[in-house]
Coordinates of N, CA and C in Angstrom, one line a residue:
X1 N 4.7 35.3 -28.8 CA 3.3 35.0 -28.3 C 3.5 34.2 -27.0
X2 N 2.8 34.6 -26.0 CA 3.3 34.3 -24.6 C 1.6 33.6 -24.0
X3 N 1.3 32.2 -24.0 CA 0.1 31.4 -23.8 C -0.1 30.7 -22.4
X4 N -0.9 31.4 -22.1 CA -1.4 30.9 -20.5 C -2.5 29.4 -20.9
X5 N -1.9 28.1 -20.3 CA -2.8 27.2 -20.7 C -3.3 26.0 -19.4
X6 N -4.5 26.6 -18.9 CA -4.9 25.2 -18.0 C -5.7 24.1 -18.4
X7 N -5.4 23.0 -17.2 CA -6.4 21.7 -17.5 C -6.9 21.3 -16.3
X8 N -7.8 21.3 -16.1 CA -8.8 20.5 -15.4 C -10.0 20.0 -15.4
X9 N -9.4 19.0 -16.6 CA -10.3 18.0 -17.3 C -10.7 16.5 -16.7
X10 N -9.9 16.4 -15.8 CA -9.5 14.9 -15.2 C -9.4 14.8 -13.7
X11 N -8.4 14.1 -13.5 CA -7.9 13.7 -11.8 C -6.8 15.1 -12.0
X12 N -6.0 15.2 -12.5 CA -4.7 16.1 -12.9 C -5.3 17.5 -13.0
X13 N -4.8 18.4 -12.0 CA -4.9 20.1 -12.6 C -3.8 20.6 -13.0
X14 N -3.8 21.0 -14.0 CA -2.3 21.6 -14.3 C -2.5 22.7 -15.2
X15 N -1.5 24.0 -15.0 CA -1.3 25.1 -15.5 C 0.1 25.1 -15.7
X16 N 0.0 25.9 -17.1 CA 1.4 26.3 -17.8 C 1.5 27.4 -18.1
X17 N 2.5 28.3 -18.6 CA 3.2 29.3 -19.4 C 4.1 29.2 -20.3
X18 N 4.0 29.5 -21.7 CA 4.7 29.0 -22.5 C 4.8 30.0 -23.5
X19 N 6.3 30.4 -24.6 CA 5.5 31.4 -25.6 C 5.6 29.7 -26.6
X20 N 6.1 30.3 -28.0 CA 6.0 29.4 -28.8 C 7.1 27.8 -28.7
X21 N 8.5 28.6 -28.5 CA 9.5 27.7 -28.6 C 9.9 27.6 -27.0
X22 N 9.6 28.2 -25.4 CA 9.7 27.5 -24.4 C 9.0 27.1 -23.4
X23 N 9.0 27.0 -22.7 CA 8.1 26.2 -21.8 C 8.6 27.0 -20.3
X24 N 7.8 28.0 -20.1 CA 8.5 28.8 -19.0 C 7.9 28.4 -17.9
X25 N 6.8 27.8 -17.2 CA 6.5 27.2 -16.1 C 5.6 26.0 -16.6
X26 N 5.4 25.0 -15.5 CA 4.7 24.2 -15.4 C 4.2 23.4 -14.4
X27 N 3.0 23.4 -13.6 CA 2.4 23.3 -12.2 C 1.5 21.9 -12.4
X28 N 1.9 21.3 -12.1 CA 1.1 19.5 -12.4 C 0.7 19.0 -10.6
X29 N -0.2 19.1 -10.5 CA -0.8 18.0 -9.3 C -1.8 17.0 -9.8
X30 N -1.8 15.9 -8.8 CA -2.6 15.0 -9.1 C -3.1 14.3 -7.6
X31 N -3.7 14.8 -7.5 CA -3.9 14.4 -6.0 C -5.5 14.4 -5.1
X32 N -5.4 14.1 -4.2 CA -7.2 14.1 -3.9 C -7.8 15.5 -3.4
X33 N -7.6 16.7 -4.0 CA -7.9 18.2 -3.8 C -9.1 17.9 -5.0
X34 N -10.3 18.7 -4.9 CA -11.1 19.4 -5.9 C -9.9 20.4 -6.5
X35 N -10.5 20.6 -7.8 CA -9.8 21.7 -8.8 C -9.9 23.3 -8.4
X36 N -11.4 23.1 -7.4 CA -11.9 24.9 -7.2 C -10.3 24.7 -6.1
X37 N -10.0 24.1 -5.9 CA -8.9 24.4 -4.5 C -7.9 24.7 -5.3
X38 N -7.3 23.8 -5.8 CA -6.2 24.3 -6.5 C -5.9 24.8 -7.6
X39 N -6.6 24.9 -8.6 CA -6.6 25.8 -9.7 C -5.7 27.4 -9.7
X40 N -6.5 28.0 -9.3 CA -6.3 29.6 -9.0 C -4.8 29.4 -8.0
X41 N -4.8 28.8 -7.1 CA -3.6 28.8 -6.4 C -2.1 28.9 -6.9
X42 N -2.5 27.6 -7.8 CA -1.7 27.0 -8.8 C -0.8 28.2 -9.9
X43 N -2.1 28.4 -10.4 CA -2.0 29.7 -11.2 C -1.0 31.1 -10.6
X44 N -1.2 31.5 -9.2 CA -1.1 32.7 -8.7 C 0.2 31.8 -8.1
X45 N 0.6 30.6 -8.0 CA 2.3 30.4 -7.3 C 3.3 30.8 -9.2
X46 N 2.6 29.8 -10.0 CA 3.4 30.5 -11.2 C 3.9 31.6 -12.0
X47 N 2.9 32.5 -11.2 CA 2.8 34.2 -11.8 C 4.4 34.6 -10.7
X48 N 3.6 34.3 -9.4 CA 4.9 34.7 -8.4 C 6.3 33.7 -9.2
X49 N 6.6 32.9 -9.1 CA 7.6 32.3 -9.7 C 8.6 32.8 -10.6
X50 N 7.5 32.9 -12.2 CA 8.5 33.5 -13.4 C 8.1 35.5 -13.1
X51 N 7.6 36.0 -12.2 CA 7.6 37.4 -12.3 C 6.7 37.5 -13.2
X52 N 5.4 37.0 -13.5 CA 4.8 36.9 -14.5 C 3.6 37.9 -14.3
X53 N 3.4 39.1 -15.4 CA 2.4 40.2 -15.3 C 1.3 39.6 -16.0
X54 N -0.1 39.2 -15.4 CA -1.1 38.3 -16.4 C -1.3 38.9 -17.7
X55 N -1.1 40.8 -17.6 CA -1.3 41.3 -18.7 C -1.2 41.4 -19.9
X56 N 0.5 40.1 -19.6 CA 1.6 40.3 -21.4 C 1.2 39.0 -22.1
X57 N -0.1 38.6 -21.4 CA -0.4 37.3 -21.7 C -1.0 37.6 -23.4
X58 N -1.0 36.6 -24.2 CA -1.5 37.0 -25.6 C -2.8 35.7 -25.7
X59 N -3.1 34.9 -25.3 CA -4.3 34.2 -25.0 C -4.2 33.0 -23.9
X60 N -5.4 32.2 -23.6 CA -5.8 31.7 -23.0 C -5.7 30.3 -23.5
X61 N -5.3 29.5 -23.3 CA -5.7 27.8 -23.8 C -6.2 27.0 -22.4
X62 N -7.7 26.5 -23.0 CA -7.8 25.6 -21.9 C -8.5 24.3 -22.7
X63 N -8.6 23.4 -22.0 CA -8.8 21.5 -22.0 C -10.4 22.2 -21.9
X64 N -10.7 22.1 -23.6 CA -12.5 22.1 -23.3 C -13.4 21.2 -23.3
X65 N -12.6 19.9 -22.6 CA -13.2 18.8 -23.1 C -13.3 17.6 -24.0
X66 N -13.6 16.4 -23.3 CA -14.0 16.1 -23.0 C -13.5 15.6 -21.3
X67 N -14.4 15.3 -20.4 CA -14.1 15.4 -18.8 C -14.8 15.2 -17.9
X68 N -14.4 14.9 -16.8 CA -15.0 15.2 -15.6 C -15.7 16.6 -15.8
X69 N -17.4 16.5 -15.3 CA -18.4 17.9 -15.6 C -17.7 18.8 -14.6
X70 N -17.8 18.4 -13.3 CA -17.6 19.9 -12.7 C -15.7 20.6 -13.2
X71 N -14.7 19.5 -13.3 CA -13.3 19.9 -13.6 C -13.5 20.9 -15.1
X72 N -14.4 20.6 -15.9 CA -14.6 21.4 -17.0 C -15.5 22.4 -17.0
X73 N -16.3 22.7 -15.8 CA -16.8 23.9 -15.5 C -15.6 24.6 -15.0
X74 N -15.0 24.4 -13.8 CA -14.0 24.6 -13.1 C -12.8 25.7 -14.6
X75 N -12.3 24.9 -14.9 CA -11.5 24.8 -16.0 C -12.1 26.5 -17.3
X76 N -13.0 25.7 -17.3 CA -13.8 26.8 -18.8 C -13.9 28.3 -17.6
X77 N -14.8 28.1 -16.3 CA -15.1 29.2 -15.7 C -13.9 30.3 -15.5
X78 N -12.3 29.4 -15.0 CA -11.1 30.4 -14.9 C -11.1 31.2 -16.4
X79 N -10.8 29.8 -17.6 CA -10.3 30.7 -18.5 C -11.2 31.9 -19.0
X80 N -12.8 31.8 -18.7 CA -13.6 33.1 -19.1 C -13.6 34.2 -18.4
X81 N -12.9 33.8 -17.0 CA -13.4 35.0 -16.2 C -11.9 35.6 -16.5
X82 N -10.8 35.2 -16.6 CA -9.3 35.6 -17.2 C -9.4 36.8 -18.6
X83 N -10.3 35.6 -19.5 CA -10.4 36.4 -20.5 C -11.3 37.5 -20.8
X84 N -11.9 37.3 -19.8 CA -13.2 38.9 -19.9 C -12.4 40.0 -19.1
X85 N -11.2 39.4 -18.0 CA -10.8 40.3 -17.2 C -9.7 41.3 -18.0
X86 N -9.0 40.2 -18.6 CA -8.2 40.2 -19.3 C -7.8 41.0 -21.0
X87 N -9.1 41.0 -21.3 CA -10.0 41.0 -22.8 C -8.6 40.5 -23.6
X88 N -8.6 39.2 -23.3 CA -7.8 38.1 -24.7 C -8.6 37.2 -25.1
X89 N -8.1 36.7 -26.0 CA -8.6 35.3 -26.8 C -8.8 34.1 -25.9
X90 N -9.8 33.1 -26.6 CA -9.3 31.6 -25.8 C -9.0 31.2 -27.0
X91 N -8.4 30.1 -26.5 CA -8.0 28.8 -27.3 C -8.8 27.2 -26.9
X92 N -10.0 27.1 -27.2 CA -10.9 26.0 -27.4 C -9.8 24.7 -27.9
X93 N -9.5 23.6 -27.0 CA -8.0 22.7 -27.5 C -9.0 21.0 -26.5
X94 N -9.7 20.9 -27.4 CA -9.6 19.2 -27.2 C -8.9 18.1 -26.3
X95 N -9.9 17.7 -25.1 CA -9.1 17.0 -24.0 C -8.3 15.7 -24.1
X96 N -8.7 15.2 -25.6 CA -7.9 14.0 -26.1 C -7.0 14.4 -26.7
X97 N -7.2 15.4 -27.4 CA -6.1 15.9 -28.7 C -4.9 16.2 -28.0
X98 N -4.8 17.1 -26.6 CA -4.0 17.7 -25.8 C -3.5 16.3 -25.3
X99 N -4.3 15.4 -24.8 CA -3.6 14.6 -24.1 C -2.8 13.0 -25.4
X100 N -2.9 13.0 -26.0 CA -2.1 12.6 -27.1 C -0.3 13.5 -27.8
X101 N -1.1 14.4 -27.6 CA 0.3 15.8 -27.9 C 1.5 15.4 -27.1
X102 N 1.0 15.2 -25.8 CA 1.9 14.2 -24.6 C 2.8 13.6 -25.8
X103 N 2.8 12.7 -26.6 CA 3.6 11.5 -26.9 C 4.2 12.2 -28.7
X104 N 4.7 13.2 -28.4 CA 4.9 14.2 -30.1 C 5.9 13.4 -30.1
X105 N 5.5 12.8 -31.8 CA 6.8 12.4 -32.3 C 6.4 10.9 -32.5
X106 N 5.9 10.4 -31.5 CA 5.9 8.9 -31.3 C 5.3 8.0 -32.8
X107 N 5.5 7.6 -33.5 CA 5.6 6.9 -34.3 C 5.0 5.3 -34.6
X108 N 4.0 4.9 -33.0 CA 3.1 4.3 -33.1 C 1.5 4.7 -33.1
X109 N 0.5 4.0 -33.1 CA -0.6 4.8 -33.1 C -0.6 5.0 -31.6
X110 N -1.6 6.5 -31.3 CA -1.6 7.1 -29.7 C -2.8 6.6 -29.6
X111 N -3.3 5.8 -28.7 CA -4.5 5.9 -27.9 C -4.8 6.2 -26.5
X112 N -5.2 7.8 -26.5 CA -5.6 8.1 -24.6 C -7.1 7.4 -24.6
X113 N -7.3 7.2 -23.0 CA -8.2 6.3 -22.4 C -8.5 7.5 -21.4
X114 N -9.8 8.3 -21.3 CA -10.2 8.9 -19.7 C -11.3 8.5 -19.4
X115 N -11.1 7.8 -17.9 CA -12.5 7.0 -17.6 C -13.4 7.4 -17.3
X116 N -14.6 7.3 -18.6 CA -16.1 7.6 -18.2 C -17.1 6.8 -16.9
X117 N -15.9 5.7 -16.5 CA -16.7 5.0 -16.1 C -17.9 4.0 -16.8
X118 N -18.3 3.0 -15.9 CA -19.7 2.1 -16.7 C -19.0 1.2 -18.2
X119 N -17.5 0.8 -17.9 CA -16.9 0.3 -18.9 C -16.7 1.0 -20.5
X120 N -17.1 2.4 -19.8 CA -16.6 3.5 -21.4 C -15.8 4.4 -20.7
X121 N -14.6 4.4 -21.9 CA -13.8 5.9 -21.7 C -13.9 7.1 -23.0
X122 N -13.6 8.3 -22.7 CA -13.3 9.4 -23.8 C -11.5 8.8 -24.3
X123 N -12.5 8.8 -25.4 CA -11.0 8.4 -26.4 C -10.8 9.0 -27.7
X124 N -9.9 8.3 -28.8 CA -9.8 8.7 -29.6 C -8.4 8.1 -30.5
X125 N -8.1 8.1 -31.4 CA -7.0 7.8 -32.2 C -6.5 7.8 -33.0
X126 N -4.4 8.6 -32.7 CA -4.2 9.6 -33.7 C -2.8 8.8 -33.7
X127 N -1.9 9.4 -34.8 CA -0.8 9.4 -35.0 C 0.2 10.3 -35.7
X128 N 1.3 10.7 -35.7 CA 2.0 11.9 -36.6 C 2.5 11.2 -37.7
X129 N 2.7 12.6 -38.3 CA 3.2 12.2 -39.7 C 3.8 13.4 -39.7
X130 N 5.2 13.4 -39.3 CA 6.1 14.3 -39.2 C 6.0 15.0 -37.9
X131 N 5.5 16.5 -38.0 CA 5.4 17.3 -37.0 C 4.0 17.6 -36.7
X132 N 2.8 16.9 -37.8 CA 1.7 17.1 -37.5 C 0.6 15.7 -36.8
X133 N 0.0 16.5 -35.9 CA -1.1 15.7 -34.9 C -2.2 15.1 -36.1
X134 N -2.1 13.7 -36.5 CA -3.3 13.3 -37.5 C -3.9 12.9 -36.4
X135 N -5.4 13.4 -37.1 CA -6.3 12.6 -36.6 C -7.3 11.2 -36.8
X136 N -6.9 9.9 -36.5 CA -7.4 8.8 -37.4 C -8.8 8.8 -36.8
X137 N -9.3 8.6 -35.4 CA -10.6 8.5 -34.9 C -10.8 9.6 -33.8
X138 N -11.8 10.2 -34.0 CA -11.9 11.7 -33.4 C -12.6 11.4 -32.0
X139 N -12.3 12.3 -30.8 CA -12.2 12.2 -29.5 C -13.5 11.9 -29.2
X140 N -14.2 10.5 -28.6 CA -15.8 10.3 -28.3 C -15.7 9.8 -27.1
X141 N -16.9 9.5 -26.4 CA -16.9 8.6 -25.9 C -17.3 6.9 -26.5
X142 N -16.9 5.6 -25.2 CA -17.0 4.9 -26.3 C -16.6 3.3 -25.3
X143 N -17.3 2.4 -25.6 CA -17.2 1.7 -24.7 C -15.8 1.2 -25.3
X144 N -14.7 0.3 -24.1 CA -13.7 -0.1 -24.1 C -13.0 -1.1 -25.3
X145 N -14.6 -2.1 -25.4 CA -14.5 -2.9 -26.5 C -14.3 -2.6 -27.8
X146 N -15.6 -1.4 -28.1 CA -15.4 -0.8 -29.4 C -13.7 -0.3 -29.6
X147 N -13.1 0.4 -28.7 CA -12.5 1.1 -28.9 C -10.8 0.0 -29.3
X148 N -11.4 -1.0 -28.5 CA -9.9 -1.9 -28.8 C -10.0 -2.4 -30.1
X149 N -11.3 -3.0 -30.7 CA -11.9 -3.5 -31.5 C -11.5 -2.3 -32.7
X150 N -11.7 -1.1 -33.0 CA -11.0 -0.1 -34.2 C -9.4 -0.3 -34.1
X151 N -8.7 -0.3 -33.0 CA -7.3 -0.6 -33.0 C -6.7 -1.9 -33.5
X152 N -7.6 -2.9 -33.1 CA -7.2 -4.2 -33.8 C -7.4 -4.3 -35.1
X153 N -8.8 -3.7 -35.3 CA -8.2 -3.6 -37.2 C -7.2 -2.7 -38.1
X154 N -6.8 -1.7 -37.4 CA -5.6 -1.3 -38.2 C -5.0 -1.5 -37.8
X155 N -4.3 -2.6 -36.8 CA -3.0 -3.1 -37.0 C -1.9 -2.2 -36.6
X156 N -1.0 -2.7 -36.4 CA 0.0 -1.6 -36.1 C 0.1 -1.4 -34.6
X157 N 1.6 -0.9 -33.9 CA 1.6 -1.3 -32.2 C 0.6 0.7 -32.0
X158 N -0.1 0.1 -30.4 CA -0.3 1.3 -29.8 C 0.0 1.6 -28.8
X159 N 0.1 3.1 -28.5 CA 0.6 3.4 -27.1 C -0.5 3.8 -26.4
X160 N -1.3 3.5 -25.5 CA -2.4 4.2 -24.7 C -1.4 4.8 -23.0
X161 N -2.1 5.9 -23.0 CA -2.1 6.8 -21.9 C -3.1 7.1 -21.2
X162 N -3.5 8.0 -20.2 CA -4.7 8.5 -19.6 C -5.2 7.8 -18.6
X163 N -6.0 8.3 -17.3 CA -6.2 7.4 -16.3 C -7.4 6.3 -16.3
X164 N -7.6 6.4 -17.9 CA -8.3 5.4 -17.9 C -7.5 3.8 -18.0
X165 N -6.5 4.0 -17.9 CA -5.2 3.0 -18.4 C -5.2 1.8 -16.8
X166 N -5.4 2.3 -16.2 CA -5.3 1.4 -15.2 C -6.4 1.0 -14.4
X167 N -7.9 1.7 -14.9 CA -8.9 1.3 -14.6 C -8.7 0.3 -15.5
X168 N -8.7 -0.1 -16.9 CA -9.4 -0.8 -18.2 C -7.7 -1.8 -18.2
X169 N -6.7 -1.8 -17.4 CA -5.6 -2.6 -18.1 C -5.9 -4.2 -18.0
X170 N -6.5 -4.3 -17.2 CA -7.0 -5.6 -17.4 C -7.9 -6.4 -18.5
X171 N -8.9 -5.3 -18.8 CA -9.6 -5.5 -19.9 C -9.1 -5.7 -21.6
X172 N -8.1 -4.8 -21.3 CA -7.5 -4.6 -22.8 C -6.1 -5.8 -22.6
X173 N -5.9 -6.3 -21.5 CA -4.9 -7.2 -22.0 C -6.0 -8.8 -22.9
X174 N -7.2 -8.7 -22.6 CA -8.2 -9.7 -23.0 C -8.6 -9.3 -24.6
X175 N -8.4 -7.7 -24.7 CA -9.2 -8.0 -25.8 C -8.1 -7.3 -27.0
X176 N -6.9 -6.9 -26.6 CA -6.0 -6.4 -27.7 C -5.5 -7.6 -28.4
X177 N -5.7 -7.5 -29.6 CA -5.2 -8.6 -31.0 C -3.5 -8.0 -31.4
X178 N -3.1 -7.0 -31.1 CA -1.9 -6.3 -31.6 C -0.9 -6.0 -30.9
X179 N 0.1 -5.8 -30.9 CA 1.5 -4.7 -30.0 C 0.8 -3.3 -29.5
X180 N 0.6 -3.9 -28.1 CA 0.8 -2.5 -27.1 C 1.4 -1.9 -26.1
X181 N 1.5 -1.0 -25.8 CA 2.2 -0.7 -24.6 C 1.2 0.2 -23.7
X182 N 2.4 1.1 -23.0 CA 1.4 2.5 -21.8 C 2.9 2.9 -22.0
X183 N 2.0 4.5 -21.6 CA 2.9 5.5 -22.0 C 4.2 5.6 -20.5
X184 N 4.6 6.4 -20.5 CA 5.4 6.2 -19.0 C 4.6 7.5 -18.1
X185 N 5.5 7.4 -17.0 CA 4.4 7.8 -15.8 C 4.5 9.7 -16.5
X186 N 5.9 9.9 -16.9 CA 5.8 11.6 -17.2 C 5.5 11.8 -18.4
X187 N 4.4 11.3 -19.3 CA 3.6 11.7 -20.2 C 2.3 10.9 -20.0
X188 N 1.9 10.1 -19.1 CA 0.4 9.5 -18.8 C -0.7 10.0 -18.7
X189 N -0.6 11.2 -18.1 CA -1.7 12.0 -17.6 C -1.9 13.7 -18.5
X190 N -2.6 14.0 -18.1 CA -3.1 15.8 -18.8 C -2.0 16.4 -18.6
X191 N -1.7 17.2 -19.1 CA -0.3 18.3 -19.1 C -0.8 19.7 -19.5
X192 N -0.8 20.9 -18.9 CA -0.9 21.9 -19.7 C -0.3 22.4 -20.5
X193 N 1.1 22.0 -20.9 CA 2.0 22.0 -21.3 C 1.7 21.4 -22.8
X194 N 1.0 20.6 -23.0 CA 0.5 20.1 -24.3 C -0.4 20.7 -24.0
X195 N -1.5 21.3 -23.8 CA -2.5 22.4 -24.3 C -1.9 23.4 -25.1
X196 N -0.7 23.7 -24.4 CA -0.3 25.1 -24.9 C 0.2 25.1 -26.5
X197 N 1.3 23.6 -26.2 CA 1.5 23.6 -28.0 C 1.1 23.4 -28.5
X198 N -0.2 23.0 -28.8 CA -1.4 22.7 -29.4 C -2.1 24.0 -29.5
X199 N -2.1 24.7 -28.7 CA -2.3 26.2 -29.0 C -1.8 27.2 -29.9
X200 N -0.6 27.2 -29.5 CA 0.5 27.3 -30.7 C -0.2 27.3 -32.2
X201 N -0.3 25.8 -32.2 CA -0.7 25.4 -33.9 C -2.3 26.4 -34.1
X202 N -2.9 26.1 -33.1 CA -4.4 26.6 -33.0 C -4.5 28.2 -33.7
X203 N -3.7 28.8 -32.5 CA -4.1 30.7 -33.1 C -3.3 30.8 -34.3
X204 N -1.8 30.1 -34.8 CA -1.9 30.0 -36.2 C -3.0 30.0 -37.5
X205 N -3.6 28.9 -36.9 CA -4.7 28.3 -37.9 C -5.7 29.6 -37.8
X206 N -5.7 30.8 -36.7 CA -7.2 31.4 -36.5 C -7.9 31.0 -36.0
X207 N -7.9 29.9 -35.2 CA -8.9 29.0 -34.5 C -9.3 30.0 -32.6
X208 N -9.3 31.1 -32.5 CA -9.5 31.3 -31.2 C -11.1 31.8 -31.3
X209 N -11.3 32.0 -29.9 CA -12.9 32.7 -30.0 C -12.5 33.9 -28.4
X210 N -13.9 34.2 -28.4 CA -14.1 35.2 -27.2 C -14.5 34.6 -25.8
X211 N -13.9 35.5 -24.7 CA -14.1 34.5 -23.4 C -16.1 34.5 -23.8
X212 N -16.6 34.9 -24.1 CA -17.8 35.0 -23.9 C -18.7 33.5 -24.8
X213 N -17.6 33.5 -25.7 CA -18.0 32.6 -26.7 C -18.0 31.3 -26.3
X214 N -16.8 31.1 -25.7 CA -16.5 29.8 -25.1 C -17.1 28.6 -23.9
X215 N -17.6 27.6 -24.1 CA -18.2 26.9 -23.7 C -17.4 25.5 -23.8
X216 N -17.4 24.4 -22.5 CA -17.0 23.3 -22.5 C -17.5 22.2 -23.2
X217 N -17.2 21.2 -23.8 CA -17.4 20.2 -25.0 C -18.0 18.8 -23.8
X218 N -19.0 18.9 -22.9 CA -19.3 18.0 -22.7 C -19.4 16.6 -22.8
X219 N -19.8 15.9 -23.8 CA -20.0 15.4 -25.6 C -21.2 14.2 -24.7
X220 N -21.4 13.7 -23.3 CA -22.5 13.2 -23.1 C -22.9 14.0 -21.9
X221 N -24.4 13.4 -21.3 CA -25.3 13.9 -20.1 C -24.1 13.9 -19.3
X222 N -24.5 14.7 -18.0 CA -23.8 14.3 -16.9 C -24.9 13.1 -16.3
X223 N -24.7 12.7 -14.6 CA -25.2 11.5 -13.8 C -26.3 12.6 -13.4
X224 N -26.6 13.5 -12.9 CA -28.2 13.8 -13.1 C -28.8 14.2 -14.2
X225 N -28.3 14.6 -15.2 CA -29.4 14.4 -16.3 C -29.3 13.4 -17.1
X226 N -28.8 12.3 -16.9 CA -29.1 10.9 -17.3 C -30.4 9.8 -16.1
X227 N -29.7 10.5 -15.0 CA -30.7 9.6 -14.2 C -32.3 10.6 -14.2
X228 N -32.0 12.1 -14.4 CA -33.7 12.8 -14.3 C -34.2 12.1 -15.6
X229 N -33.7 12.2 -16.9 CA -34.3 11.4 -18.3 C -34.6 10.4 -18.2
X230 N -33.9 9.4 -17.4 CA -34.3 8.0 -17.3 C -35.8 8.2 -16.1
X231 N -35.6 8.7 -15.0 CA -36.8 9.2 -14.4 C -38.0 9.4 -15.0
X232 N -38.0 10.3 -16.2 CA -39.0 10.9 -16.8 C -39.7 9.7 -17.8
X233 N -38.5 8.8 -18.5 CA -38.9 7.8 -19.0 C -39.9 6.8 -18.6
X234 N -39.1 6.5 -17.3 CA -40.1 5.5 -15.9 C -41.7 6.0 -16.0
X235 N -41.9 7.5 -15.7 CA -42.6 8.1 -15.2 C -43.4 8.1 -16.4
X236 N -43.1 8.5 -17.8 CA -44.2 8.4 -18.7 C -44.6 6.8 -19.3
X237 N -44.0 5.9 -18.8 CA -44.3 3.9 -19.1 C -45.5 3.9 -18.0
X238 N -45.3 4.6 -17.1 CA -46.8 4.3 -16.1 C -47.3 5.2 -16.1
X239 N -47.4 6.5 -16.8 CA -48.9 7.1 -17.2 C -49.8 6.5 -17.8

């Protein structure tokens, strides 16, 4: 099984190739480009690289969220138009879940942090138990407090990752009750590379859909349909 997997869910775009047991490319930027720029580029230097024919591809994995709106339009739009061109599968793979996969193995609790901004990030919190990704609290958004506040009652050290880590590190040194750390700088951020082995587990399970089917996991408004709602709100208090 040979898995084409992007992300651009965040600050990070990154595209991978991978079958099950290698990791045959990997394209990570982080830098001040939009995704529409480097995406596709990205994509088309990796094809050139491993000699890669898009056609021996067996599906698609992409970061459906949670994210930055337009990085997950960006993101969902490649993998649909791939897979309509393509006629393969997607692999629908969770922007927390993927970015937790980062730390396989790790044996404290994982908490990623991606900043929503307004003192909330998309989070979530898991740990393994052997070779499998548990899920203790499932990927939401969520103000910072709440989220340190679930970690301090189960006890136990965590590792947080994600760029929300250095917006909120000040915050959480105030409000952590327990053993924490940060992850290091080459597992911090989105990887497509963990999309992909998480894909892996995915089309095992049966879990794929149709490019057509596929849609990005928003999980709140974006900044104009939170400010038109609040508008409409204004607007019917003075009718």
């Amino acid at each position: 099984m040979k898995i084409l997997a992007l992300d651009s869910s965040g600050l990070v775009a990154s595209v991978a190739v991978a079958t099950e047991d290698v990791l045959l490319a990997e394209y990570t930027v982080n830098y001040k480009k939009t995704h529409s720029q480097t995406l596709l580029p990205m994509l088309d230097e990796v094809a050139k690289m491993i000699e890669l024919d898009l056609k021996t591809i067996d599906v698609i994995a992409v970061a459906a969220g949670p994210g930055s709106f337009t990085g997950l339009r960006i993101g969902s739009a490649t993998a649909k138009g791939l897979g309509l061109a393509l006629d393969k599968p997607l692999v629908h793979i969770p922007t927390v879940d993927a970015l937790a996969y980062n730390l396989y193995g790790c044996g404290s609790y994982i908490c990623p942090l991606m900043d929503a901004r307004r003192n909330q990030v998309y989070t979530g919190i898991y740990r393994f138990e052997g070779e499998e990704l548990q899920i203790v609290e499932p990927q939401s958004p969520m103000a910072v407090e709440e989220i340190a506040g679930k970690l301090n009652e189960l006890g136990g050290e965590v590792v947080f990752l994600g760029d929300g880590v250095p917006v909120y590190k000040a915050m959480l040194a105030g409000l952590m009750k327990i053993s924490y750390r940060f992850a290091p700088a080459n597992m911090n951020r989105q990887r497509a590379a963990s999309v992909a082995a998480l894909a892996v587990r995915y089309v095992k399970e049966g879990r794929t859909e149709t490019a057509a089917e596929h849609a990005p996991d928003y999980l709140r408004l974006s900044q104009a349909e939170r400010e038109r709602a609040e508008a409409m709100k204004n607007a019917a208090k003075e009718a």
